[in-house]
PDB file of C-alpha atoms in Angstrom:
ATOM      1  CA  UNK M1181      -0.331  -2.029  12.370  1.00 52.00           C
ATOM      2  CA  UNK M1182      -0.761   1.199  11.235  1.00 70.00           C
ATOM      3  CA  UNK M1183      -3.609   2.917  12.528  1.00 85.00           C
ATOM      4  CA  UNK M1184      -6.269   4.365  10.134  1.00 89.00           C
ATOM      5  CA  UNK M1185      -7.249   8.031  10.421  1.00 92.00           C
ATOM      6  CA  UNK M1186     -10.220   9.348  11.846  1.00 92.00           C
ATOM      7  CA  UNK M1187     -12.760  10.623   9.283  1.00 94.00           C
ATOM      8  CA  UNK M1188     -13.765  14.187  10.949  1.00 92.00           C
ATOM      9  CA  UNK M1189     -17.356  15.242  10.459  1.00 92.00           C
ATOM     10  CA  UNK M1190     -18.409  11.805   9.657  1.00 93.00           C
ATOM     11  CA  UNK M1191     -22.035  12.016  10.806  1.00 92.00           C
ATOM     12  CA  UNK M1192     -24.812   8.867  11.229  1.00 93.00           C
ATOM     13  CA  UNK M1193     -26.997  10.900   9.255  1.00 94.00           C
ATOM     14  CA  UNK M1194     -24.942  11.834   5.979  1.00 95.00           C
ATOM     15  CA  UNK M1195     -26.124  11.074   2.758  1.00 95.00           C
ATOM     16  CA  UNK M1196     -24.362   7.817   1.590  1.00 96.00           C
ATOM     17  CA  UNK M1197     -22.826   9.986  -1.317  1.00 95.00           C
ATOM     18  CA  UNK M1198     -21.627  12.659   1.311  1.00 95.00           C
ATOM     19  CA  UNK M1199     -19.893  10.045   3.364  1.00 96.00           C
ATOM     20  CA  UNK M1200     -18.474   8.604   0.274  1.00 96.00           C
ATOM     21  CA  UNK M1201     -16.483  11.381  -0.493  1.00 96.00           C
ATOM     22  CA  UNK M1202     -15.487  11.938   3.377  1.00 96.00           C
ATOM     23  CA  UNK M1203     -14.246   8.341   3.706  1.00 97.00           C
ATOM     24  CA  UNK M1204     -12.718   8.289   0.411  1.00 97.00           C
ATOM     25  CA  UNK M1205     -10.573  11.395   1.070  1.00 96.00           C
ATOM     26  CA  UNK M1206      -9.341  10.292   4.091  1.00 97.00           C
ATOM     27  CA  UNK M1207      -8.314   6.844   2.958  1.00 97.00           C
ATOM     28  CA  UNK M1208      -6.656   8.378  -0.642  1.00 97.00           C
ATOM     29  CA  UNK M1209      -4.689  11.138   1.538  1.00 96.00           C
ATOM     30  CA  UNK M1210      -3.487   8.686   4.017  1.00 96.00           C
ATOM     31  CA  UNK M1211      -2.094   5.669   1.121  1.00 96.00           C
ATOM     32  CA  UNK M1212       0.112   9.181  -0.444  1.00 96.00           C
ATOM     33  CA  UNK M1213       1.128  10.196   2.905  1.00 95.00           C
ATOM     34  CA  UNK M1214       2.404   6.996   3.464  1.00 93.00           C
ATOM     35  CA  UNK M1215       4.556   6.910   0.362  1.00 94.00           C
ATOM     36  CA  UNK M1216       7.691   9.157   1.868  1.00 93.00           C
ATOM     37  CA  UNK M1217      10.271   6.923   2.268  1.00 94.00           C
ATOM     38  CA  UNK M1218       8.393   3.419   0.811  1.00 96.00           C
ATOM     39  CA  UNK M1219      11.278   2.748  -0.939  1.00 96.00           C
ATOM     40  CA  UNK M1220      13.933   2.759   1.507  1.00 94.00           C
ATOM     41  CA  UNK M1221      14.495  -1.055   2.583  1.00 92.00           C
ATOM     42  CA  UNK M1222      16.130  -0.506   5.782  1.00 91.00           C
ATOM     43  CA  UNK M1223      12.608   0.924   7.489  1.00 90.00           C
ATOM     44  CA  UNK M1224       9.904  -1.858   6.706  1.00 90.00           C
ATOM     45  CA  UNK M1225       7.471  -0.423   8.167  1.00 93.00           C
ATOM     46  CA  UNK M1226       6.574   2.203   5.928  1.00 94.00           C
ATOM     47  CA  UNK M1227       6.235  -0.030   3.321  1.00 95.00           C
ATOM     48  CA  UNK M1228       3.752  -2.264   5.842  1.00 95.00           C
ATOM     49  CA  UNK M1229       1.420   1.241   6.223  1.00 95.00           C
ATOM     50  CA  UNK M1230       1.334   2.025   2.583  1.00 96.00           C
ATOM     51  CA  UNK M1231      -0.128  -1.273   2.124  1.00 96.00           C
ATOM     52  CA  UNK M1232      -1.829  -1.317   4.732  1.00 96.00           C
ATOM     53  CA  UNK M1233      -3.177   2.184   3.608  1.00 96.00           C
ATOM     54  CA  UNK M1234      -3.935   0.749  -0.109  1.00 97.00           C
ATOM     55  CA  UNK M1235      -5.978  -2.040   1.674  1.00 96.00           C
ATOM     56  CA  UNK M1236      -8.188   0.223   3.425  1.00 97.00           C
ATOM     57  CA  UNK M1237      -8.594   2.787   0.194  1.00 97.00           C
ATOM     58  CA  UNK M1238      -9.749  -0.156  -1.908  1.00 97.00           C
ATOM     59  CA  UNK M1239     -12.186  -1.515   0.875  1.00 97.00           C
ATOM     60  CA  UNK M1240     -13.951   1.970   0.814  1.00 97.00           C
ATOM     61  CA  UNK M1241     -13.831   2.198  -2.961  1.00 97.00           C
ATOM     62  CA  UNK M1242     -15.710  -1.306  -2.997  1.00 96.00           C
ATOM     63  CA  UNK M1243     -18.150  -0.006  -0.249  1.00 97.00           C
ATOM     64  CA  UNK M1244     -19.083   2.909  -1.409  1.00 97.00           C
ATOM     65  CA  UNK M1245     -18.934   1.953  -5.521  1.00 96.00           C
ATOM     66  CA  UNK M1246     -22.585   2.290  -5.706  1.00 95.00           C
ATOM     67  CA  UNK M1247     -22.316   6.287  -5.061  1.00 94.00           C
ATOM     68  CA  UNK M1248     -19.778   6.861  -7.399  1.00 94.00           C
ATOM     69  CA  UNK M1249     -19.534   6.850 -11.562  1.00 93.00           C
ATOM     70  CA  UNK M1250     -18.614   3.441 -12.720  1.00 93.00           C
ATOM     71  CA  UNK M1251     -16.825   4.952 -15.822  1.00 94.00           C
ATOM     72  CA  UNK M1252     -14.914   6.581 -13.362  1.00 93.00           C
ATOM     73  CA  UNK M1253     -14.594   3.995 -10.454  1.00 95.00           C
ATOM     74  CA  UNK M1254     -13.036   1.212 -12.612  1.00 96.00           C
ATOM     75  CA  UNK M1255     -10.215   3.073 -13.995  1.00 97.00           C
ATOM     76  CA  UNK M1256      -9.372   4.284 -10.346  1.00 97.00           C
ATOM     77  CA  UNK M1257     -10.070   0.909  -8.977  1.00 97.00           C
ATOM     78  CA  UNK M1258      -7.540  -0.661 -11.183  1.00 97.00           C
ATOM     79  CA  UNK M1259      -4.593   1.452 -10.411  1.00 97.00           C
ATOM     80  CA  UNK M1260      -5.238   1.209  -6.666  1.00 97.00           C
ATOM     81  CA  UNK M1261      -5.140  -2.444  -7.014  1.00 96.00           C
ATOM     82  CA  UNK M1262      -1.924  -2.373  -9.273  1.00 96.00           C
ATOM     83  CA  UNK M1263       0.143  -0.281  -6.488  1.00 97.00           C
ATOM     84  CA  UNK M1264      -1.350  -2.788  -3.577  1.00 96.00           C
ATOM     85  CA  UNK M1265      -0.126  -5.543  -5.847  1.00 97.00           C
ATOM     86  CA  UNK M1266       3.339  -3.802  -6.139  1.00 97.00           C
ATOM     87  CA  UNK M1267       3.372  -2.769  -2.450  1.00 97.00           C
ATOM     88  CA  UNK M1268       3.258  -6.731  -1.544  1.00 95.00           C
ATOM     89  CA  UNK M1269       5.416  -7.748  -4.492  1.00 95.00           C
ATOM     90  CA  UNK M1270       7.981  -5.263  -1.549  1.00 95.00           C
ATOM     91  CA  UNK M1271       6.452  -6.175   1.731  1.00 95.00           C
ATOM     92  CA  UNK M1272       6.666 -10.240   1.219  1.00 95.00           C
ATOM     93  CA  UNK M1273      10.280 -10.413   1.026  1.00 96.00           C
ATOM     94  CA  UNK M1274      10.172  -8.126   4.331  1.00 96.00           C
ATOM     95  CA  UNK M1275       8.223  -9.942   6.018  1.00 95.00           C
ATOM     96  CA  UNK M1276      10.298 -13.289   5.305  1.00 97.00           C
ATOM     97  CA  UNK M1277      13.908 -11.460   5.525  1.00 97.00           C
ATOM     98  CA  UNK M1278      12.824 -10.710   9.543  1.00 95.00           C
ATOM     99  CA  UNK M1279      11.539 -14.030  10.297  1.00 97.00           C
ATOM    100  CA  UNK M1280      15.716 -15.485   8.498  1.00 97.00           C
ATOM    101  CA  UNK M1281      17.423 -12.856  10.540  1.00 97.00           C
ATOM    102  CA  UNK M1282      15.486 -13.605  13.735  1.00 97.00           C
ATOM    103  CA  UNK M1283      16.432 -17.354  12.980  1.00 96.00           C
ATOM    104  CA  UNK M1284      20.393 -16.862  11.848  1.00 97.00           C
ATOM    105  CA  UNK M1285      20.914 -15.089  15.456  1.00 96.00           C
ATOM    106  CA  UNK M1286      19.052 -17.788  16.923  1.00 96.00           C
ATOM    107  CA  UNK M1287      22.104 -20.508  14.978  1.00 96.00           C
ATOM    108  CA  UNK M1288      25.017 -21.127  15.875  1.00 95.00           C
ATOM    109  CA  UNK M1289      27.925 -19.849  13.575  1.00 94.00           C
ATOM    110  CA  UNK M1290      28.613 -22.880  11.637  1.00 91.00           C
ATOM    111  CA  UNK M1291      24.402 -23.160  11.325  1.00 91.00           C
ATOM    112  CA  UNK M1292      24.415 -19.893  10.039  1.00 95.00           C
ATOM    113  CA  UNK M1293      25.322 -20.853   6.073  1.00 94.00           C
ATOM    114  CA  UNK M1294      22.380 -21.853   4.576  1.00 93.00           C
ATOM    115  CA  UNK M1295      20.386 -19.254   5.984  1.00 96.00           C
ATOM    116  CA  UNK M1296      23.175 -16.415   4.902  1.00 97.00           C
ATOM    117  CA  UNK M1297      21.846 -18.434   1.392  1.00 97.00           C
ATOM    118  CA  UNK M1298      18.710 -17.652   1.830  1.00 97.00           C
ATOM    119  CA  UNK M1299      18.563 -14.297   3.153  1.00 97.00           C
ATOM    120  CA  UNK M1300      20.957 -13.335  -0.042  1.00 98.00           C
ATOM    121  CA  UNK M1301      18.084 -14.214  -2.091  1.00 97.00           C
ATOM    122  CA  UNK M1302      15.485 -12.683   0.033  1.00 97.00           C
ATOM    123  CA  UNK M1303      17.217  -9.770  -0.435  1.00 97.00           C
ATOM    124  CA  UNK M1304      17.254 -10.343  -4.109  1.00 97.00           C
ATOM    125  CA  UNK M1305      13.516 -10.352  -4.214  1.00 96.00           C
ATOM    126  CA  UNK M1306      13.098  -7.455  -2.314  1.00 97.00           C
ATOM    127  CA  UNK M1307      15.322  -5.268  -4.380  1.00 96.00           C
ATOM    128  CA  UNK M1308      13.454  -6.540  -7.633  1.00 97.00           C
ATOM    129  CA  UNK M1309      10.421  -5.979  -5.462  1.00 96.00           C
ATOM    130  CA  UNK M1310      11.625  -2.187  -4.559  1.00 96.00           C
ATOM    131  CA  UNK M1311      11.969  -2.216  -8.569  1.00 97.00           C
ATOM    132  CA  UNK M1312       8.290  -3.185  -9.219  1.00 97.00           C
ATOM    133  CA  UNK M1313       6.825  -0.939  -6.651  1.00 97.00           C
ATOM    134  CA  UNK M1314       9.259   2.055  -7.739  1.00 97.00           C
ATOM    135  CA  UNK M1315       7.444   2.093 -11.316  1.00 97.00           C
ATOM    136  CA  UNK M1316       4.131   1.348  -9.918  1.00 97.00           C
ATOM    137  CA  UNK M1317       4.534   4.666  -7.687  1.00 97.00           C
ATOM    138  CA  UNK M1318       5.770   6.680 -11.188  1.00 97.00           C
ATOM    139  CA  UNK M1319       2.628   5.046 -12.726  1.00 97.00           C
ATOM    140  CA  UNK M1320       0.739   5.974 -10.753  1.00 97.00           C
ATOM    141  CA  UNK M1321       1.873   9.863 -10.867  1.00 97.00           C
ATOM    142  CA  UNK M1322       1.860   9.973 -14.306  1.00 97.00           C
ATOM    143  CA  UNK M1323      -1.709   8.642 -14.634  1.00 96.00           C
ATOM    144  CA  UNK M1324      -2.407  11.131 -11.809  1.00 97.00           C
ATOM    145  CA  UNK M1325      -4.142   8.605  -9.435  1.00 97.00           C
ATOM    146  CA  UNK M1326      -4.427  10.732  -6.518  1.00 96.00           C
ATOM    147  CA  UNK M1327      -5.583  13.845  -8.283  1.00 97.00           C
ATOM    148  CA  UNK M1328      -8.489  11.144 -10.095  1.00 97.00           C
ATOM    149  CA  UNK M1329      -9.047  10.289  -6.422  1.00 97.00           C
ATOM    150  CA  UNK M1330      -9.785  13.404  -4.715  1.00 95.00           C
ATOM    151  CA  UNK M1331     -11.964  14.383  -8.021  1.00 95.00           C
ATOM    152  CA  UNK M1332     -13.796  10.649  -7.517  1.00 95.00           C
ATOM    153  CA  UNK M1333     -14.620  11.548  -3.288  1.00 94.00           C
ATOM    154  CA  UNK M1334     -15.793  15.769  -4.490  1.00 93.00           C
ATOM    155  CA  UNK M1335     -17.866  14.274  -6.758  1.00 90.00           C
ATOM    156  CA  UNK M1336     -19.510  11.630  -4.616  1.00 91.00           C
ATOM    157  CA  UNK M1337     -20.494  14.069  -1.944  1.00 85.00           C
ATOM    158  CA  UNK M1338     -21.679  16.279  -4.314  1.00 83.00           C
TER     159      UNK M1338
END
């Protein structure tokens, strides 16, 4: 599992706004980080982190809602949940293509058909999935979702 990033200068004694915006920068700059590469289907895991990462950004938004603008906080909210969705619309068919491959090499040859079957439409998914998640990521450039998060953590700790 990918392993979140430590939030430096998180004190006990911040405001809860001012911890907001620490946590909430953290967690935003670690889901784009993780984007490099999402869409390549031959390295799962990166896909696995940037959901992973979306998970973790969406936790804190829910946590820490009360210390930031609702007018603001549902829009953002919306399009964080939107990518997730897309990111496991990608990582299902992963996850299920690696379990098929690990059971075709544990066949014999002539028990290998009907698996072959299924993995070809595994992989089917997963390229439509690697569709959905390629215009979720343009969506979310074009509404400028990580520029409306970093603005969303400056002003909670403001």
């Amino acid at each position: 599992m990918a392993k979140a990033r430590e939030v430096e200068g998180l004190e006990a004694g911040d405001a809860f706004g001012v911890a907001a915006g620490k946590v909430l920068a953290v967690r935003a700059r670690e889901l784009f980080d993780a984007q490099e590469g999402v869409l390549d289907t031959t390295d799962v895991e990166r896909v696995h982190a940037m959901r992973v990462a979306s998970r973790r950004l969406r936790a804190a938004l829910e946590i820490f809602a009360p210390a930031l603008p609702r007018d603001e906080l549902k829009p953002v909210l919306r399009d964080v949940r939107r990518l997730a969705d897309a990111l496991g619309a990608r990582r299902d068919p992963d996850v299920q293509i690696e379990h098929f491959e690990r059971l075709r090499a544990a066949l014999p040859e002539a028990d290998r058909a009907g698996v072959d079957e299924i993995l070809e439409r595994l992989r089917g998914e997963q390229a439509a999935g690697n569709e959905v998640l390629a215009a979720a990521l343009e969506e979310a450039r074009e509404n400028r979702l990580e520029e409306r998060l970093a603005a969303l953590a400056e002003r909670a700790a403001a």
